GROMACS .gro file of C-alpha atoms in nm:
model
  160
    1UNK     CA    1  18.940  -4.459  18.014
    2UNK     CA    2  19.041  -4.315  17.718
    3UNK     CA    3  19.257  -4.643  17.587
    4UNK     CA    4  18.918  -4.811  17.607
    5UNK     CA    5  18.714  -4.566  17.381
    6UNK     CA    6  19.023  -4.551  17.144
    7UNK     CA    7  18.982  -4.925  17.162
    8UNK     CA    8  18.642  -4.930  17.123
    9UNK     CA    9  18.635  -4.677  16.833
   10UNK     CA   10  18.875  -4.858  16.646
   11UNK     CA   11  18.726  -5.194  16.671
   12UNK     CA   12  18.408  -4.949  16.509
   13UNK     CA   13  18.647  -4.800  16.194
   14UNK     CA   14  18.784  -5.164  16.152
   15UNK     CA   15  18.456  -5.336  16.113
   16UNK     CA   16  18.287  -5.073  15.901
   17UNK     CA   17  18.611  -5.066  15.668
   18UNK     CA   18  18.540  -5.439  15.649
   19UNK     CA   19  18.159  -5.413  15.564
   20UNK     CA   20  18.305  -5.124  15.292
   21UNK     CA   21  18.580  -5.367  15.168
   22UNK     CA   22  18.317  -5.641  15.138
   23UNK     CA   23  18.054  -5.375  14.984
   24UNK     CA   24  18.299  -5.322  14.740
   25UNK     CA   25  18.464  -5.631  14.694
   26UNK     CA   26  18.129  -5.770  14.576
   27UNK     CA   27  18.108  -5.489  14.336
   28UNK     CA   28  18.437  -5.529  14.196
   29UNK     CA   29  18.350  -5.900  14.132
   30UNK     CA   30  18.044  -5.840  13.910
   31UNK     CA   31  18.235  -5.561  13.763
   32UNK     CA   32  18.530  -5.786  13.656
   33UNK     CA   33  18.296  -6.083  13.568
   34UNK     CA   34  18.112  -5.850  13.348
   35UNK     CA   35  18.410  -5.700  13.187
   36UNK     CA   36  18.572  -6.088  13.126
   37UNK     CA   37  18.251  -6.149  12.994
   38UNK     CA   38  18.263  -5.900  12.749
   39UNK     CA   39  18.652  -5.919  12.699
   40UNK     CA   40  18.537  -6.323  12.630
   41UNK     CA   41  18.232  -6.267  12.360
   42UNK     CA   42  18.475  -6.005  12.219
   43UNK     CA   43  18.767  -6.280  12.134
   44UNK     CA   44  18.458  -6.496  11.999
   45UNK     CA   45  18.382  -6.248  11.743
   46UNK     CA   46  18.728  -6.181  11.690
   47UNK     CA   47  18.805  -6.482  11.630
   48UNK     CA   48  18.509  -6.584  11.388
   49UNK     CA   49  18.599  -6.246  11.191
   50UNK     CA   50  18.920  -6.410  11.174
   51UNK     CA   51  18.778  -6.742  11.083
   52UNK     CA   52  18.556  -6.583  10.831
   53UNK     CA   53  18.878  -6.377  10.648
   54UNK     CA   54  19.060  -6.727  10.625
   55UNK     CA   55  18.811  -6.932  10.434
   56UNK     CA   56  18.739  -6.633  10.172
   57UNK     CA   57  19.133  -6.591  10.143
   58UNK     CA   58  19.141  -6.977  10.133
   59UNK     CA   59  18.871  -6.988   9.889
   60UNK     CA   60  18.998  -6.689   9.693
   61UNK     CA   61  19.369  -6.895   9.638
   62UNK     CA   62  19.183  -7.199   9.535
   63UNK     CA   63  19.020  -6.986   9.259
   64UNK     CA   64  19.326  -6.869   9.140
   65UNK     CA   65  19.518  -7.218   9.141
   66UNK     CA   66  19.206  -7.377   8.973
   67UNK     CA   67  19.151  -7.121   8.667
   68UNK     CA   68  19.503  -7.214   8.519
   69UNK     CA   69  19.440  -7.584   8.523
   70UNK     CA   70  19.076  -7.538   8.442
   71UNK     CA   71  19.030  -7.293   8.149
   72UNK     CA   72  19.233  -7.500   7.905
   73UNK     CA   73  19.039  -7.794   7.984
   74UNK     CA   74  18.746  -7.591   7.912
   75UNK     CA   75  18.875  -7.418   7.593
   76UNK     CA   76  18.951  -7.731   7.454
   77UNK     CA   77  18.569  -7.907   7.544
   78UNK     CA   78  18.427  -7.538   7.404
   79UNK     CA   79  18.650  -7.569   7.082
   80UNK     CA   80  18.495  -7.955   7.017
   81UNK     CA   81  18.140  -7.808   7.132
   82UNK     CA   82  18.196  -7.582   6.907
   83UNK     CA   83  18.297  -7.826   6.632
   84UNK     CA   84  17.985  -8.041   6.685
   85UNK     CA   85  17.776  -7.699   6.652
   86UNK     CA   86  17.912  -7.628   6.340
   87UNK     CA   87  17.854  -8.007   6.217
   88UNK     CA   88  18.234  -8.082   6.212
   89UNK     CA   89  18.216  -8.390   6.392
   90UNK     CA   90  18.555  -8.487   6.281
   91UNK     CA   91  18.731  -8.180   6.359
   92UNK     CA   92  18.588  -8.255   6.693
   93UNK     CA   93  18.670  -8.586   6.778
   94UNK     CA   94  19.086  -8.510   6.636
   95UNK     CA   95  19.101  -8.150   6.868
   96UNK     CA   96  18.932  -8.404   7.184
   97UNK     CA   97  19.201  -8.641   7.119
   98UNK     CA   98  19.408  -8.452   7.321
   99UNK     CA   99  19.181  -8.426   7.592
  100UNK     CA  100  19.290  -8.716   7.823
  101UNK     CA  101  19.669  -8.579   7.815
  102UNK     CA  102  19.557  -8.260   7.932
  103UNK     CA  103  19.282  -8.392   8.190
  104UNK     CA  104  19.610  -8.610   8.342
  105UNK     CA  105  19.756  -8.283   8.406
  106UNK     CA  106  19.495  -8.109   8.515
  107UNK     CA  107  19.320  -8.349   8.780
  108UNK     CA  108  19.550  -8.358   9.024
  109UNK     CA  109  19.521  -7.981   9.052
  110UNK     CA  110  19.156  -7.937   9.072
  111UNK     CA  111  19.074  -8.253   9.247
  112UNK     CA  112  19.150  -8.128   9.576
  113UNK     CA  113  19.015  -7.775   9.540
  114UNK     CA  114  18.680  -7.944   9.383
  115UNK     CA  115  18.623  -8.071   9.698
  116UNK     CA  116  18.257  -8.265   9.736
  117UNK     CA  117  18.220  -8.180   9.347
  118UNK     CA  118  18.528  -8.407   9.248
  119UNK     CA  119  18.317  -8.765   9.219
  120UNK     CA  120  18.087  -8.574   8.951
  121UNK     CA  121  18.358  -8.370   8.761
  122UNK     CA  122  18.590  -8.679   8.753
  123UNK     CA  123  18.248  -8.922   8.656
  124UNK     CA  124  18.193  -8.638   8.356
  125UNK     CA  125  18.555  -8.639   8.240
  126UNK     CA  126  18.555  -9.026   8.272
  127UNK     CA  127  18.271  -9.001   8.009
  128UNK     CA  128  18.450  -8.754   7.762
  129UNK     CA  129  18.788  -8.976   7.747
  130UNK     CA  130  18.575  -9.320   7.683
  131UNK     CA  131  18.347  -9.125   7.428
  132UNK     CA  132  18.685  -8.991   7.237
  133UNK     CA  133  18.871  -9.254   7.318
  134UNK     CA  134  19.117  -9.413   7.050
  135UNK     CA  135  18.911  -9.564   6.754
  136UNK     CA  136  18.596  -9.473   6.898
  137UNK     CA  137  18.311  -9.359   6.673
  138UNK     CA  138  18.057  -9.145   6.872
  139UNK     CA  139  17.780  -8.974   6.704
  140UNK     CA  140  17.699  -8.607   6.716
  141UNK     CA  141  17.480  -8.618   7.029
  142UNK     CA  142  17.647  -8.844   7.208
  143UNK     CA  143  18.007  -8.660   7.169
  144UNK     CA  144  17.785  -8.331   7.242
  145UNK     CA  145  17.621  -8.486   7.556
  146UNK     CA  146  17.969  -8.593   7.722
  147UNK     CA  147  18.139  -8.217   7.656
  148UNK     CA  148  17.889  -8.024   7.809
  149UNK     CA  149  17.803  -8.276   8.057
  150UNK     CA  150  18.198  -8.181   8.168
  151UNK     CA  151  18.204  -7.811   8.102
  152UNK     CA  152  17.895  -7.737   8.364
  153UNK     CA  153  18.070  -7.828   8.656
  154UNK     CA  154  18.380  -7.714   8.547
  155UNK     CA  155  18.221  -7.398   8.480
  156UNK     CA  156  18.076  -7.361   8.811
  157UNK     CA  157  18.363  -7.505   8.996
  158UNK     CA  158  18.528  -7.148   8.899
  159UNK     CA  159  18.279  -6.934   8.870
  160UNK     CA  160  18.179  -6.891   8.488
   0.00000   0.00000   0.00000
């Protein structure tokens, strides 16, 4: 009889333990799921922040690479613009005669960093080249328009 009593008590104990573990298991699963979701969100947030930091670093690097290419072009354009405003079209034509050679060196650096602004910049540069091509005789209005048409987008590109 003692054995039966122990067997019955043992069976009850096993059943109670199983029920308790099942209850814990359910709670443990829920806690694990919540922890996993929180970790997943944290990973997403970290990836997004890392992506933003990389984007900002790339923009800063692009700006740093653009300045040495764009600034000499802008300097020449501003010199030509100053000559035109001073009424010295001949000096502007002479100065801008070196534009194409300078542009040929700068354009390959500017193009990949200009992105979707490149077509507008390239079109404006071609207008400057044709306006001041050897043998061309632009009037002050056409010369000034061509120059300012390129100064604007190049200045915007480097944030000036």
